[in-house]
């Protein structure tokens, strides 16, 4: 169980690190603007293989990093 927690922490630290983001840049302006869905959120969703709507997946993420309003509001 401890190995699994350590692996998850290592992945989380890698995703949030600026070095990891720099390795995966396409151009020098990649990941420079503040977005509703930053690099770490998008990468986490890809790893989890999103199966639900974007709003539901964001609500389930830990920590809650993004919020979405209903489209009809």
Protein backbone atom coordinates (compact mmCIF):
# COMPACT_ATOMS: atom_id res chain seq x y z
CA UNK A 1 0.00 0.00 0.00
CA UNK A 2 2.84 2.39 0.86
CA UNK A 3 4.48 1.81 -2.54
CA UNK A 4 1.27 2.88 -4.27
CA UNK A 5 1.07 6.09 -2.23
CA UNK A 6 4.72 6.86 -2.97
CA UNK A 7 4.16 6.32 -6.69
CA UNK A 8 1.14 8.62 -6.71
CA UNK A 9 3.11 11.31 -4.84
CA UNK A 10 6.00 11.02 -7.29
CA UNK A 11 3.64 11.37 -10.26
CA UNK A 12 1.89 14.34 -8.65
CA UNK A 13 5.21 16.07 -7.94
CA UNK A 14 6.40 15.44 -11.50
CA UNK A 15 3.21 16.82 -13.07
CA UNK A 16 3.37 20.04 -11.04
CA UNK A 17 7.11 20.60 -11.53
CA UNK A 18 8.22 23.29 -13.98
CA UNK A 19 11.03 21.03 -15.21
CA UNK A 20 8.55 18.36 -16.31
CA UNK A 21 6.49 20.99 -18.11
CA UNK A 22 9.55 22.38 -19.89
CA UNK A 23 10.43 18.91 -21.20
CA UNK A 24 6.97 18.65 -22.77
CA UNK A 25 6.79 22.16 -24.27
CA UNK A 26 5.98 22.39 -27.95
CA UNK A 27 7.17 25.98 -28.18
CA UNK A 28 8.55 28.64 -25.88
CA UNK A 29 5.04 30.03 -25.25
CA UNK A 30 3.52 26.70 -24.20
CA UNK A 31 1.86 26.65 -20.76
CA UNK A 32 2.62 30.32 -20.10
CA UNK A 33 -0.91 31.72 -19.78
CA UNK A 34 -3.15 31.11 -16.81
CA UNK A 35 -5.87 28.74 -18.00
CA UNK A 36 -9.03 27.28 -16.54
CA UNK A 37 -7.49 23.89 -17.26
CA UNK A 38 -3.75 24.14 -16.55
CA UNK A 39 -1.17 21.60 -17.65
CA UNK A 40 -1.37 19.59 -14.43
CA UNK A 41 -5.17 19.23 -14.64
CA UNK A 42 -5.16 18.17 -18.30
CA UNK A 43 -2.32 15.70 -17.74
CA UNK A 44 -4.07 14.19 -14.70
CA UNK A 45 -7.27 13.72 -16.69
CA UNK A 46 -5.37 11.97 -19.48
CA UNK A 47 -3.79 9.61 -16.95
CA UNK A 48 -7.17 8.84 -15.41
CA UNK A 49 -8.72 8.14 -18.85
CA UNK A 50 -11.68 10.46 -18.42
CA UNK A 51 -14.96 8.62 -18.84
CA UNK A 52 -17.43 11.23 -17.55
CA UNK A 53 -18.18 14.82 -18.48
CA UNK A 54 -15.46 17.39 -17.92
CA UNK A 55 -17.38 19.09 -15.10
CA UNK A 56 -17.94 15.84 -13.21
CA UNK A 57 -14.29 14.78 -13.60
CA UNK A 58 -13.11 18.16 -12.27
CA UNK A 59 -15.39 17.81 -9.25
CA UNK A 60 -13.93 14.36 -8.51
CA UNK A 61 -10.30 15.51 -8.72
CA UNK A 62 -8.24 15.99 -5.56
CA UNK A 63 -7.56 18.76 -4.77
CA UNK A 64 -10.42 20.57 -6.47
CA UNK A 65 -8.55 22.75 -8.93
CA UNK A 66 -11.26 23.95 -11.27
CA UNK A 67 -14.93 24.81 -11.21
CA UNK A 68 -17.45 24.95 -14.01
CA UNK A 69 -20.86 26.56 -14.15
CA UNK A 70 -23.76 24.92 -15.90
CA UNK A 71 -23.88 25.95 -19.56
CA UNK A 72 -27.40 27.30 -19.26
CA UNK A 73 -26.54 29.88 -16.55
